[in-house]
Short mmCIF file of C-alpha atoms in Angstrom, two decimals:
data_model
loop_
_atom_site.label_atom_id
_atom_site.label_comp_id
_atom_site.label_asym_id
_atom_site.label_seq_id
_atom_site.Cartn_x
_atom_site.Cartn_y
_atom_site.Cartn_z
CA MET Q 10 103.02 65.48 125.98
CA ASP Q 11 99.26 65.28 127.14
CA ASN Q 12 96.52 65.89 124.81
CA GLN Q 13 95.94 69.81 125.74
CA ARG Q 14 99.42 70.85 124.84
CA ALA Q 15 100.12 68.99 121.86
CA THR Q 16 98.65 72.13 119.75
CA LEU Q 17 98.40 71.65 115.67
CA ALA Q 18 101.15 74.65 115.93
CA GLN Q 19 103.51 73.03 117.92
CA ILE Q 20 103.02 69.74 115.82
CA ALA Q 21 103.43 71.99 112.53
CA ARG Q 22 106.76 73.49 114.36
CA ASP Q 23 108.30 69.96 114.87
CA ALA Q 24 107.25 68.18 111.53
CA GLY Q 25 108.75 71.59 109.63
CA VAL Q 26 105.73 72.11 108.09
CA SER Q 27 102.75 74.75 108.25
CA VAL Q 28 99.31 74.98 110.28
CA PRO Q 29 97.37 74.46 107.61
CA THR Q 30 99.57 71.49 106.41
CA VAL Q 31 98.95 69.57 109.97
CA SER Q 32 95.22 70.84 110.03
CA LYS Q 33 94.88 68.60 106.61
CA VAL Q 34 96.53 65.72 107.84
CA VAL Q 35 93.92 65.87 110.52
CA ASN Q 36 90.94 66.67 109.03
CA GLY Q 37 91.89 63.54 106.32
CA ARG Q 38 92.27 66.11 103.21
CA PRO Q 39 94.15 64.66 100.25
CA ASP Q 40 96.29 67.18 99.53
CA VAL Q 41 99.05 66.55 101.25
CA ALA Q 42 102.51 64.69 99.95
CA PRO Q 43 102.58 60.96 101.02
CA THR Q 44 106.14 61.31 102.95
CA THR Q 45 104.77 65.41 104.83
CA ARG Q 46 101.46 63.29 105.98
CA GLN Q 47 103.85 60.69 106.87
CA ARG Q 48 105.72 62.74 109.23
CA VAL Q 49 102.65 64.52 111.00
CA GLN Q 50 101.06 61.38 111.17
CA ALA Q 51 103.91 59.52 112.95
CA LEU Q 52 103.98 63.25 115.45
CA LEU Q 53 100.15 63.13 115.62
CA ASP Q 54 100.13 59.33 116.84
CA GLU Q 55 103.05 59.72 119.53
CA ARG Q 56 101.39 62.69 121.32
CA GLY Q 57 97.91 60.94 120.99
CA TYR Q 58 96.80 63.78 119.86
CA ALA Q 59 92.85 63.18 118.42
CA GLY Q 60 91.63 66.02 117.19
CA ARG Q 61 88.80 68.73 118.37
CA PRO Q 62 86.25 66.86 119.87
CA GLY Q 63 82.88 67.07 118.03
CA ARG Q 64 85.00 68.15 114.80
CA PRO Q 65 83.66 65.78 112.21
CA VAL Q 66 86.29 65.17 109.76
CA GLY Q 67 86.95 65.96 105.91
CA ARG Q 68 86.65 69.75 104.48
CA ALA Q 69 83.04 71.32 105.20
CA GLY Q 70 83.01 73.73 101.59
CA LEU Q 71 82.33 76.85 104.00
CA ILE Q 72 83.87 79.63 104.25
CA ASP Q 73 82.61 82.31 106.18
CA LEU Q 74 82.13 85.98 105.70
CA VAL Q 75 81.85 88.91 108.39
CA LEU Q 76 80.60 91.84 107.52
CA ARG Q 77 80.24 94.79 110.08
CA ASP Q 78 77.03 95.94 109.09
CA LEU Q 79 74.63 93.34 106.80
CA GLY Q 80 72.20 96.29 106.05
CA SER Q 81 75.52 98.67 104.12
CA PRO Q 82 74.44 100.31 100.84
CA TRP Q 83 77.59 97.77 100.01
CA ALA Q 84 77.32 94.74 101.42
CA MET Q 85 75.25 93.47 98.97
CA GLN Q 86 78.05 94.16 96.71
CA ILE Q 87 81.04 92.45 98.94
CA ILE Q 88 78.75 89.21 98.92
CA GLU Q 89 78.16 89.05 95.45
CA GLY Q 90 81.67 88.82 94.83
CA VAL Q 91 82.60 86.42 97.53
CA GLU Q 92 79.45 84.16 96.09
CA GLU Q 93 80.22 83.94 92.38
CA HIS Q 94 83.74 82.92 93.20
CA ALA Q 95 83.56 80.64 96.12
CA HIS Q 96 80.54 78.83 93.77
CA ARG Q 97 82.87 78.62 91.26
CA ALA Q 98 85.21 76.99 93.39
CA GLY Q 99 82.52 74.19 94.91
CA PHE Q 100 82.26 76.38 98.90
CA GLY Q 101 79.27 77.80 100.35
CA VAL Q 102 79.26 80.97 102.15
CA VAL Q 103 78.21 82.03 105.82
CA VAL Q 104 77.08 85.34 106.08
CA SER Q 105 77.06 87.16 109.74
CA ALA Q 106 77.61 90.81 111.08
CA ALA Q 107 80.28 91.86 113.43
CA HIS Q 108 78.47 91.91 117.50
CA GLY Q 109 78.78 93.54 120.69
CA ARG Q 110 80.77 96.39 122.02
CA HIS Q 111 82.65 96.72 119.36
CA ARG Q 112 81.64 95.94 116.44
CA SER Q 113 84.73 96.30 114.17
CA ARG Q 114 85.35 92.85 115.77
CA PRO Q 115 83.54 89.25 116.10
CA ASP Q 116 82.62 88.50 119.78
CA ARG Q 117 84.22 85.30 121.43
CA ARG Q 118 81.27 82.89 120.38
CA TRP Q 119 82.27 83.47 117.15
CA ILE Q 120 84.78 81.27 117.09
CA GLU Q 121 83.24 78.49 118.59
CA GLN Q 122 80.46 78.56 116.19
CA LEU Q 123 83.79 78.82 113.46
CA SER Q 124 84.56 75.69 114.77
CA ALA Q 125 80.92 74.28 115.10
CA ARG Q 126 80.35 74.84 111.76
CA ARG Q 127 83.78 73.63 110.02
CA CYS Q 128 84.06 76.58 108.09
CA ASP Q 129 87.74 76.06 105.82
CA GLY Q 130 88.31 79.61 105.90
CA VAL Q 131 87.33 83.80 106.95
CA LEU Q 132 86.68 86.57 104.62
CA LEU Q 133 86.67 89.56 107.42
CA VAL Q 134 84.70 92.92 106.02
CA LEU Q 135 85.79 96.08 108.01
CA SER Q 136 86.73 93.87 111.03
CA ASP Q 137 89.56 93.36 113.01
CA LEU Q 138 90.73 90.37 114.79
CA SER Q 139 91.83 90.31 118.46
CA GLY Q 140 95.35 88.23 119.37
CA SER Q 141 93.63 85.37 120.36
CA GLN Q 142 91.31 85.25 118.04
CA ARG Q 143 94.23 85.34 116.01
CA SER Q 144 96.04 82.41 117.67
CA GLN Q 145 92.58 80.43 117.81
CA LEU Q 146 92.06 80.25 113.76
CA ALA Q 147 96.12 79.39 113.38
CA GLU Q 148 95.27 76.31 115.76
CA LEU Q 149 92.06 75.24 113.79
CA GLY Q 150 94.57 75.86 110.30
CA ILE Q 151 91.56 78.59 109.40
CA PRO Q 152 93.41 80.53 106.83
CA VAL Q 153 91.68 84.36 106.93
CA VAL Q 154 91.95 87.19 104.67
CA VAL Q 155 90.32 91.33 105.18
CA ILE Q 156 88.68 93.52 102.76
CA ASP Q 157 88.94 96.96 102.87
CA PRO Q 158 90.20 97.00 106.35
CA ALA Q 159 89.07 99.52 108.76
CA GLY Q 160 92.23 99.56 110.81
CA GLN Q 161 95.98 99.20 110.03
CA PRO Q 162 96.53 95.92 108.32
CA THR Q 163 98.60 93.35 110.15
CA PRO Q 164 101.67 91.77 108.38
CA ASP Q 165 100.32 88.70 109.02
CA ILE Q 166 97.09 88.91 107.51
CA PRO Q 167 96.90 88.92 103.76
CA SER Q 168 94.26 92.05 102.68
CA VAL Q 169 92.69 93.78 99.81
CA GLY Q 170 91.78 97.98 99.86
CA ALA Q 171 91.53 100.13 97.50
CA THR Q 172 93.64 103.28 96.78
CA ASN Q 173 91.62 105.65 98.81
CA TRP Q 174 94.39 108.24 99.13
CA SER Q 175 93.99 108.39 94.93
CA GLY Q 176 90.54 108.31 95.24
CA GLY Q 177 89.86 110.84 97.23
CA LEU Q 178 93.06 113.56 95.21
CA ALA Q 179 91.38 112.37 92.35
CA ALA Q 180 87.36 113.87 93.80
CA THR Q 181 89.21 117.10 94.81
CA GLU Q 182 91.21 117.78 91.80
CA HIS Q 183 87.77 117.65 89.89
CA LEU Q 184 86.19 120.00 91.98
CA VAL Q 185 89.35 122.20 91.54
CA GLY Q 186 89.51 121.95 87.85
CA LEU Q 187 85.93 123.34 87.31
CA GLY Q 188 86.65 125.70 89.43
CA HIS Q 189 85.80 125.78 92.99
CA ARG Q 190 87.99 127.32 95.87
CA ARG Q 191 86.25 126.91 98.03
CA ILE Q 192 85.81 123.30 98.60
CA ALA Q 193 84.95 121.14 102.29
CA VAL Q 194 85.50 117.51 102.92
CA ILE Q 195 83.15 115.17 105.22
CA GLY Q 196 85.40 112.71 106.18
CA GLY Q 197 84.72 109.38 108.84
CA PRO Q 198 85.51 108.55 112.15
CA ALA Q 199 89.23 109.72 112.73
CA ASP Q 200 91.06 106.24 113.94
CA VAL Q 201 89.76 104.92 110.58
CA PRO Q 202 93.10 104.98 108.39
CA CYS Q 203 90.88 104.72 104.58
CA SER Q 204 89.51 107.91 106.15
CA ARG Q 205 92.51 109.24 107.04
CA ALA Q 206 93.72 109.03 103.42
CA ARG Q 207 90.92 110.23 101.84
CA VAL Q 208 91.13 112.97 103.74
CA ASP Q 209 94.52 113.50 102.96
CA GLY Q 210 94.48 112.89 99.58
CA TYR Q 211 91.78 115.85 99.15
CA ARG Q 212 94.34 118.74 101.47
CA ALA Q 213 96.87 117.43 98.67
CA ALA Q 214 94.42 118.08 95.87
CA MET Q 215 94.05 121.89 98.02
CA ASN Q 216 97.74 122.36 98.54
CA ALA Q 217 98.72 121.08 95.42
CA ALA Q 218 96.25 123.94 93.90
CA GLU Q 219 97.85 126.36 96.39
CA GLN Q 220 93.98 126.41 97.78
CA ARG Q 221 94.10 127.42 101.30
CA ILE Q 222 91.40 125.42 103.08
CA PRO Q 223 89.69 127.54 105.96
CA ALA Q 224 88.62 126.73 109.38
CA GLY Q 225 85.24 124.67 109.44
CA TYR Q 226 86.16 123.50 106.49
CA VAL Q 227 87.48 120.28 107.50
CA ARG Q 228 84.33 118.13 109.10
CA THR Q 229 84.22 114.65 110.86
CA GLY Q 230 81.52 112.15 110.05
CA ASP Q 231 81.23 107.82 109.97
CA PHE Q 232 80.05 107.37 106.93
CA THR Q 233 76.80 107.77 107.40
CA ALA Q 234 74.05 109.90 105.95
CA PRO Q 235 72.73 111.69 109.44
CA SER Q 236 76.27 112.55 109.88
CA GLY Q 237 76.88 114.10 106.19
CA TYR Q 238 73.22 115.83 107.05
CA ARG Q 239 74.60 116.77 110.33
CA GLU Q 240 77.94 118.50 108.74
CA THR Q 241 77.02 119.70 105.99
CA HIS Q 242 74.44 122.25 108.43
CA ALA Q 243 77.05 123.10 109.88
CA LEU Q 244 79.13 123.89 106.32
CA LEU Q 245 76.16 126.04 105.82
CA ASP Q 246 76.37 128.00 108.53
CA LEU Q 247 80.01 128.89 108.43
CA PRO Q 248 80.26 132.96 107.54
CA THR Q 249 81.55 131.73 104.13
CA PRO Q 250 80.13 128.35 103.30
CA PRO Q 251 81.70 126.24 100.26
CA THR Q 252 80.69 126.01 96.95
CA ALA Q 253 81.59 122.11 96.66
CA ILE Q 254 81.48 119.19 99.30
CA PHE Q 255 83.62 116.29 98.53
CA ALA Q 256 81.46 113.22 101.29
CA CYS Q 257 84.17 110.73 102.20
CA SER Q 258 81.11 108.46 101.54
CA ASP Q 259 78.29 107.49 99.33
CA GLU Q 260 75.68 107.91 102.22
CA THR Q 261 77.64 110.75 103.61
CA ALA Q 262 76.40 112.09 100.34
CA TRP Q 263 73.14 111.58 100.80
CA GLY Q 264 72.48 113.12 104.15
CA ALA Q 265 74.36 116.09 102.54
CA TYR Q 266 71.98 116.30 99.61
CA GLU Q 267 69.27 116.75 102.18
CA ALA Q 268 70.45 119.18 104.26
CA LEU Q 269 70.85 121.27 100.88
CA TYR Q 270 67.50 120.30 99.75
CA GLU Q 271 66.00 122.07 103.31
CA ARG Q 272 68.26 125.09 102.96
CA GLY Q 273 67.02 125.75 99.65
CA VAL Q 274 70.19 124.63 97.98
CA ARG Q 275 70.64 123.71 94.59
CA VAL Q 276 72.61 121.00 93.66
CA PRO Q 277 74.64 121.38 91.38
CA ASN Q 278 73.98 125.11 90.44
CA ASP Q 279 75.08 126.30 93.83
CA MET Q 280 76.44 123.56 95.70
CA SER Q 281 78.65 120.98 93.94
CA VAL Q 282 79.18 117.17 95.35
CA VAL Q 283 81.05 114.26 95.08
CA GLY Q 284 81.27 111.35 97.44
CA PHE Q 285 82.95 108.44 97.57
CA ASP Q 286 82.10 104.15 96.89
CA ASP Q 287 79.92 104.46 93.77
CA VAL Q 288 77.59 102.28 95.85
CA ASP Q 289 74.30 100.69 93.51
CA GLY Q 290 71.75 103.62 94.46
CA ALA Q 291 74.47 107.05 93.28
CA ARG Q 292 73.28 106.67 89.85
CA TRP Q 293 69.91 106.65 90.67
CA ALA Q 294 70.12 109.85 93.08
CA ILE Q 295 68.52 113.05 91.71
CA PRO Q 296 70.45 114.36 90.42
CA PRO Q 297 73.14 111.66 89.92
CA LEU Q 298 75.78 111.25 92.25
CA THR Q 299 79.25 112.10 90.71
CA THR Q 300 81.75 110.12 92.98
CA VAL Q 301 84.84 107.70 93.08
CA ARG Q 302 84.66 103.98 92.24
CA GLN Q 303 85.35 102.03 95.15
CA PRO Q 304 85.40 98.45 93.37
CA LEU Q 305 83.71 96.37 96.15
CA THR Q 306 82.88 93.13 93.66
CA GLU Q 307 86.22 93.57 92.65
CA MET Q 308 87.84 93.46 96.22
CA SER Q 309 85.21 90.49 97.64
CA ALA Q 310 86.64 88.11 94.63
CA MET Q 311 90.28 89.28 94.52
CA ALA Q 312 89.44 88.56 98.76
CA THR Q 313 88.19 84.92 97.72
CA ARG Q 314 90.70 84.20 95.08
CA MET Q 315 93.49 84.54 97.65
CA LEU Q 316 91.59 82.07 100.53
CA LEU Q 317 91.22 79.78 98.37
CA THR Q 318 94.86 80.03 97.69
CA LEU Q 319 95.29 79.49 101.35
CA MET Q 320 93.26 76.92 101.74
CA ASN Q 321 94.73 74.75 99.13
CA GLY Q 322 97.59 74.85 101.07
CA GLU Q 323 99.78 77.64 98.53
CA GLU Q 324 101.62 80.87 99.20
CA LEU Q 325 100.56 84.27 98.21
CA ASP Q 326 102.32 86.05 95.80
CA SER Q 327 101.33 89.49 97.65
CA ARG Q 328 100.01 89.13 101.05
CA ARG Q 329 98.13 93.56 100.58
CA ILE Q 330 96.93 93.90 97.58
CA GLU Q 331 94.98 97.84 96.85
CA LEU Q 332 92.32 98.21 93.50
CA ALA Q 333 92.11 101.27 91.70
CA THR Q 334 89.23 103.93 92.33
CA PRO Q 335 88.07 105.88 89.46
CA LEU Q 336 86.47 109.11 89.64
CA VAL Q 337 83.05 108.23 87.91
CA VAL Q 338 81.49 111.75 86.87
CA ARG Q 339 78.32 112.73 86.91
CA HIS Q 340 75.36 115.07 87.62
CA SER Q 341 76.75 116.50 90.70
CA THR Q 342 78.95 118.90 89.54
CA ARG Q 343 79.62 121.68 88.11
CA ALA Q 344 81.68 125.01 87.57
CA PRO Q 345 80.71 127.59 90.66
CA GLY Q 346 77.89 129.85 89.52
#
């Protein structure tokens, strides 16, 4: 078997071990049992596997953190959660943004850059991987954990998310409890599971309260302030506008604030508004925003701990973890009228 065909995956299969274990032997990592090391090394020698050209031996001490948007208000909270736990474990963090036409996944050059940096693990935020990218990472022995996946999480990639459905339910139940009956929702992209879950939570709360959802009350945005601004104007133009809006992100809520201000609609006197995320700016809005807290720092910390476990060649207790999303009541909601 020539050097090109003797992939890490093939050697791992023949040795009866995982790809990360073979990668540890190739890179001279000490945390492999002696008998296992001997068995793997014998196969490497037998098949003339010399490793990837130019890839230095040994652990680089780096974790690659890929975000969909470095300018988002929650990016810093994610970075803080990752950096704190990575630093404690003796790892540095390389932060980058997904590029290309589909910003939900890194471009083709990313794998090459990742290999050149010798990163030991990858954290993806609102990102996805192609099948070939997953195969390349497996061959390199680089584990991956996804934080709040934008797409449906695949069984072979561990992930950390939030209880989006419960958060949408809690936001809407809060407005119903205040006496609102005309409640609208501005969701994110229809093809993003976390957006669908939040809107489904809204629908469940309205159904439980036996409240009909009028035509035009379910709006589709993209989690940004401009979409919140646009869709709020559309809601105000309805023959019977709502008295409350559940915005499925805090950025969307800020756009709603601007549209309501332009139309002379006071928050919360004339319109109650609930957001989702509880980013740092939510408490400083005027009025301070009632919102569903997505525990971004805790999610990133949990994902980092999971990644460190995989990097040590250990198994995870669970490959999918969802953290609770509590409602934080501030001053943007009140009883109608």
